[in-house]
Amino acid sequence: MLDIFTRRYLLKVLVKKDVTTRYRNSVFGWLWSYAKPAAQFLVYYLVMGHILGLSRGIDNFPVYLFSGIVVVNLFNESFSNATTSIVSNKALVKKIYLPRELFPVATVIVAFVHFLPQVAILLVVALLTGWVPSLMGIGAALLGMLLILMFSTGLGLFFGALNVAFRDAQNFVEIIRTFATWTAPVLYSWTMLADKAPAWLLHIYMCNPLTVAVEFFHQAFWFSTSTGALANPPEDALFPPPLLPLYAVVAFVIAICTIVVGQLVFRRFERNFAQDL
């Protein structure tokens, strides 16, 4: 991973290639970066929020929902792309010597670039619903982004290496992506789990890096527009988790450990990349 910082030009070239080729020969091009999350939001908002009634008890549910969706989308795209990055670039891997970690890291950066239009939409919607920017909120959003990028990079290194030798790894990644939306408080609030689950399970759930990142985004864009931010909030107001700083520390430790383990596994399988590809 440290070699990447000495090959910044190669990293820039890989990122530029992936960004420019993503929507090549596409009529709408970058508009798909806006259309896909918008369609996803409408489905969840109508079906889960209104038909199933999960929006009851959550003020300003559209901002609550969309601020969680963009985080999950960043995780899913960066994780999935990093997993297939080595196989997708097999021609370069087999012919040119360069740090192979460049490929998963480049795809994570590309996922972040495509994540920015979604954040732009979130900012507009939040401003229209009374959101006022604050240093604490901006800091929470940045921490949430950093946590997701670290966590998805570590998982991408791990599964990206396994995917070269065992293509079943990609199927495991699809299963993890399927569960991602439901293992974080995106379509529901964390208090719903607190009311039904034992304390030990709640603590495990809250230490999930994806859960912490979603709550950071809720703190950044949603909480100030809800009744919980009032000087005298009602008793049933939805507050952020009281131990969120502690959960955040644990989540960052998990993300760092994921990068370390991912790097070790990547180095172990890297010697056979050319042969397996």
PDB file of C-alpha atoms in Angstrom, residues 42-56 61:
ATOM      1  CA  LEU A  42     -38.223   6.719  -4.772  1.00  0.00           C
ATOM      2  CA  VAL A  43     -38.723   2.950  -4.440  1.00  0.00           C
ATOM      3  CA  TYR A  44     -37.618   2.861  -0.808  1.00  0.00           C
ATOM      4  CA  TYR A  45     -39.487   6.053   0.066  1.00  0.00           C
ATOM      5  CA  LEU A  46     -42.809   4.902  -1.382  1.00  0.00           C
ATOM      6  CA  VAL A  47     -42.688   1.198  -0.510  1.00  0.00           C
ATOM      7  CA  MET A  48     -40.812   1.144   2.789  1.00  0.00           C
ATOM      8  CA  GLY A  49     -41.701   4.596   4.052  1.00  0.00           C
ATOM      9  CA  HIS A  50     -45.384   4.877   3.172  1.00  0.00           C
ATOM     10  CA  ILE A  51     -46.776   1.464   2.247  1.00  0.00           C
ATOM     11  CA  LEU A  52     -45.021  -0.383   5.093  1.00  0.00           C
ATOM     12  CA  GLY A  53     -45.050   2.671   7.378  1.00  0.00           C
ATOM     13  CA  LEU A  54     -41.392   2.632   8.404  1.00  0.00           C
ATOM     14  CA  SER A  55     -41.330   6.430   8.215  1.00  0.00           C
ATOM     15  CA  ARG A  56     -43.580   6.749  11.273  1.00  0.00           C
ATOM     16  CA  PHE A  61     -37.870  10.928   6.522  1.00  0.00           C
TER      17      PHE A  61
END
